[in-house]
Amino acid sequence: MPPVVVAVAETRPLSARILRELKCAICASHASGFHFDAQSCSACAAFFRRTVVLDKAYQCQSKETPYACKVHYQEPKSCRACRFSKCLKAGMDKNCEFPFQLLTASFVSRCL
């Protein structure tokens, strides 16, 4: 008697399977969804949120080719100016609403 082959269906919902295959438009890491209107990972979303909420201004580290630094999740110290620039190019919107609790003084003091 031949062995019985049983097909096992994927148990995760379709949206979870699709998200697993998405890449962050900024650093090419695994995207956790759409943050601030752009497909991105949680780290890039948090970086964008901190930059906008704290009104940060960064200078590109590259002298030869400004705003052409490599931004990749395997590069631990990527240029913040180039990362923020890629966030904007990916479609992140500075005018998206931020949750109220993120705008409190305790949040701002923790992020300085």
PDB file of C-alpha atoms in Angstrom:
ATOM      1  CA  MET A   1       0.000   0.000   0.000  1.00  0.00           C
ATOM      2  CA  PRO A   2       1.508   3.410  -1.010  1.00  0.00           C
ATOM      3  CA  PRO A   3       2.039   6.074   1.679  1.00  0.00           C
ATOM      4  CA  VAL A   4      -0.727   8.602   2.124  1.00  0.00           C
ATOM      5  CA  VAL A   5       0.305  12.160   1.280  1.00  0.00           C
ATOM      6  CA  VAL A   6      -1.589  14.840   3.125  1.00  0.00           C
ATOM      7  CA  ALA A   7      -1.410  18.439   1.946  1.00  0.00           C
ATOM      8  CA  VAL A   8      -1.022  20.830   4.836  1.00  0.00           C
ATOM      9  CA  ALA A   9      -2.641  24.189   4.305  1.00  0.00           C
ATOM     10  CA  GLU A  10      -0.916  27.366   5.448  1.00  0.00           C
ATOM     11  CA  THR A  11      -2.429  28.199   8.834  1.00  0.00           C
ATOM     12  CA  ARG A  12      -1.438  31.875   8.917  1.00  0.00           C
ATOM     13  CA  PRO A  13      -3.853  34.378   7.419  1.00  0.00           C
ATOM     14  CA  LEU A  14      -3.129  35.598   3.910  1.00  0.00           C
ATOM     15  CA  SER A  15      -2.203  39.107   5.118  1.00  0.00           C
ATOM     16  CA  ALA A  16       0.525  37.685   7.408  1.00  0.00           C
ATOM     17  CA  ARG A  17       1.965  35.634   4.540  1.00  0.00           C
ATOM     18  CA  ILE A  18       2.011  38.643   2.245  1.00  0.00           C
ATOM     19  CA  LEU A  19       3.631  40.868   4.880  1.00  0.00           C
ATOM     20  CA  ARG A  20       6.335  38.269   5.447  1.00  0.00           C
ATOM     21  CA  GLU A  21       7.444  38.679   1.831  1.00  0.00           C
ATOM     22  CA  LEU A  22       7.431  42.507   1.813  1.00  0.00           C
ATOM     23  CA  LYS A  23      10.676  44.440   2.137  1.00  0.00           C
ATOM     24  CA  CYS A  24      11.180  47.808   3.785  1.00  0.00           C
ATOM     25  CA  ALA A  25      11.455  50.487   1.093  1.00  0.00           C
ATOM     26  CA  ILE A  26      14.109  52.259   3.164  1.00  0.00           C
ATOM     27  CA  CYS A  27      16.526  49.623   4.506  1.00  0.00           C
ATOM     28  CA  ALA A  28      15.438  46.389   2.710  1.00  0.00           C
ATOM     29  CA  SER A  29      14.641  44.653   6.007  1.00  0.00           C
ATOM     30  CA  HIS A  30      11.414  42.703   6.555  1.00  0.00           C
ATOM     31  CA  ALA A  31       8.533  45.205   6.335  1.00  0.00           C
ATOM     32  CA  SER A  32       6.083  45.114   9.204  1.00  0.00           C
ATOM     33  CA  GLY A  33       3.417  47.019   7.304  1.00  0.00           C
ATOM     34  CA  PHE A  34       2.625  50.468   5.993  1.00  0.00           C
ATOM     35  CA  HIS A  35       3.787  53.186   8.368  1.00  0.00           C
ATOM     36  CA  PHE A  36       3.202  56.876   7.607  1.00  0.00           C
ATOM     37  CA  ASP A  37       1.907  55.830   4.160  1.00  0.00           C
ATOM     38  CA  ALA A  38       5.009  53.839   3.161  1.00  0.00           C
ATOM     39  CA  GLN A  39       5.944  50.158   3.238  1.00  0.00           C
ATOM     40  CA  SER A  40       8.552  49.949   5.988  1.00  0.00           C
ATOM     41  CA  CYS A  41       9.953  48.069   8.964  1.00  0.00           C
ATOM     42  CA  SER A  42       9.272  49.084  12.552  1.00  0.00           C
ATOM     43  CA  ALA A  43      12.788  50.476  13.013  1.00  0.00           C
ATOM     44  CA  CYS A  44      12.514  52.867  10.049  1.00  0.00           C
ATOM     45  CA  ALA A  45       9.020  53.899  11.162  1.00  0.00           C
ATOM     46  CA  ALA A  46      10.318  54.679  14.664  1.00  0.00           C
ATOM     47  CA  PHE A  47      13.299  56.575  13.223  1.00  0.00           C
ATOM     48  CA  PHE A  48      10.965  58.631  11.007  1.00  0.00           C
ATOM     49  CA  ARG A  49       8.581  59.330  13.894  1.00  0.00           C
ATOM     50  CA  ARG A  50      11.411  60.493  16.195  1.00  0.00           C
ATOM     51  CA  THR A  51      12.902  62.681  13.469  1.00  0.00           C
ATOM     52  CA  VAL A  52       9.596  64.407  12.734  1.00  0.00           C
ATOM     53  CA  VAL A  53       8.314  64.724  16.313  1.00  0.00           C
ATOM     54  CA  LEU A  54      11.635  66.050  17.624  1.00  0.00           C
ATOM     55  CA  ASP A  55      12.131  68.224  14.508  1.00  0.00           C
ATOM     56  CA  LYS A  56      15.632  66.842  13.889  1.00  0.00           C
ATOM     57  CA  ALA A  57      17.844  68.080  11.050  1.00  0.00           C
ATOM     58  CA  TYR A  58      20.674  65.806   9.911  1.00  0.00           C
ATOM     59  CA  GLN A  59      23.718  66.437   7.715  1.00  0.00           C
ATOM     60  CA  CYS A  60      24.946  63.803   5.253  1.00  0.00           C
ATOM     61  CA  GLN A  61      28.203  62.146   6.327  1.00  0.00           C
ATOM     62  CA  SER A  62      29.502  61.806   2.760  1.00  0.00           C
ATOM     63  CA  LYS A  63      31.636  64.613   1.402  1.00  0.00           C
ATOM     64  CA  GLU A  64      32.103  63.230  -2.147  1.00  0.00           C
ATOM     65  CA  THR A  65      28.513  62.316  -3.032  1.00  0.00           C
ATOM     66  CA  PRO A  66      25.979  63.883  -0.668  1.00  0.00           C
ATOM     67  CA  TYR A  67      22.772  61.924  -0.071  1.00  0.00           C
ATOM     68  CA  ALA A  68      24.102  58.791  -1.746  1.00  0.00           C
ATOM     69  CA  CYS A  69      25.081  56.812   1.382  1.00  0.00           C
ATOM     70  CA  LYS A  70      24.084  53.149   1.592  1.00  0.00           C
ATOM     71  CA  VAL A  71      21.096  52.618   3.878  1.00  0.00           C
ATOM     72  CA  HIS A  72      20.708  48.930   4.682  1.00  0.00           C
ATOM     73  CA  TYR A  73      19.563  47.034   7.756  1.00  0.00           C
ATOM     74  CA  GLN A  74      22.933  45.237   7.950  1.00  0.00           C
ATOM     75  CA  GLU A  75      24.760  48.580   8.168  1.00  0.00           C
ATOM     76  CA  PRO A  76      24.516  49.473  11.859  1.00  0.00           C
ATOM     77  CA  LYS A  77      25.629  53.106  11.556  1.00  0.00           C
ATOM     78  CA  SER A  78      24.020  54.336   8.364  1.00  0.00           C
ATOM     79  CA  CYS A  79      23.861  58.051   7.598  1.00  0.00           C
ATOM     80  CA  ARG A  80      20.783  59.517   9.273  1.00  0.00           C
ATOM     81  CA  ALA A  81      20.348  62.249   6.667  1.00  0.00           C
ATOM     82  CA  CYS A  82      20.299  59.658   3.878  1.00  0.00           C
ATOM     83  CA  ARG A  83      17.981  57.402   5.880  1.00  0.00           C
ATOM     84  CA  PHE A  84      15.519  60.248   6.407  1.00  0.00           C
ATOM     85  CA  SER A  85      15.809  61.193   2.737  1.00  0.00           C
ATOM     86  CA  LYS A  86      14.977  57.593   1.753  1.00  0.00           C
ATOM     87  CA  CYS A  87      11.989  57.677   4.117  1.00  0.00           C
ATOM     88  CA  LEU A  88      10.638  60.710   2.279  1.00  0.00           C
ATOM     89  CA  LYS A  89      11.410  59.210  -1.154  1.00  0.00           C
ATOM     90  CA  ALA A  90       9.595  56.007  -0.118  1.00  0.00           C
ATOM     91  CA  GLY A  91       6.502  58.112   0.488  1.00  0.00           C
ATOM     92  CA  MET A  92       6.506  58.610   4.253  1.00  0.00           C
ATOM     93  CA  ASP A  93       4.328  61.586   5.073  1.00  0.00           C
ATOM     94  CA  LYS A  94       5.449  64.109   7.709  1.00  0.00           C
ATOM     95  CA  ASN A  95       1.857  65.266   8.030  1.00  0.00           C
ATOM     96  CA  CYS A  96       0.460  61.897   9.132  1.00  0.00           C
ATOM     97  CA  GLU A  97      -1.166  62.069  12.524  1.00  0.00           C
ATOM     98  CA  PHE A  98       0.877  60.810  15.456  1.00  0.00           C
ATOM     99  CA  PRO A  99      -0.772  59.142  18.442  1.00  0.00           C
ATOM    100  CA  PHE A 100      -1.335  61.661  21.258  1.00  0.00           C
ATOM    101  CA  GLN A 101       0.758  59.767  23.813  1.00  0.00           C
ATOM    102  CA  LEU A 102       3.843  60.117  21.580  1.00  0.00           C
ATOM    103  CA  LEU A 103       3.654  63.893  21.800  1.00  0.00           C
ATOM    104  CA  THR A 104       3.894  64.086  25.580  1.00  0.00           C
ATOM    105  CA  ALA A 105       6.829  65.700  27.354  1.00  0.00           C
ATOM    106  CA  SER A 106       7.993  62.336  28.739  1.00  0.00           C
ATOM    107  CA  PHE A 107       8.326  60.939  25.227  1.00  0.00           C
ATOM    108  CA  VAL A 108      10.292  63.953  24.029  1.00  0.00           C
ATOM    109  CA  SER A 109      12.617  63.887  27.061  1.00  0.00           C
ATOM    110  CA  ARG A 110      13.312  60.146  26.577  1.00  0.00           C
ATOM    111  CA  CYS A 111      14.253  60.668  22.922  1.00  0.00           C
ATOM    112  CA  LEU A 112      16.644  63.588  23.367  1.00  0.00           C
TER     113      LEU A 112
END
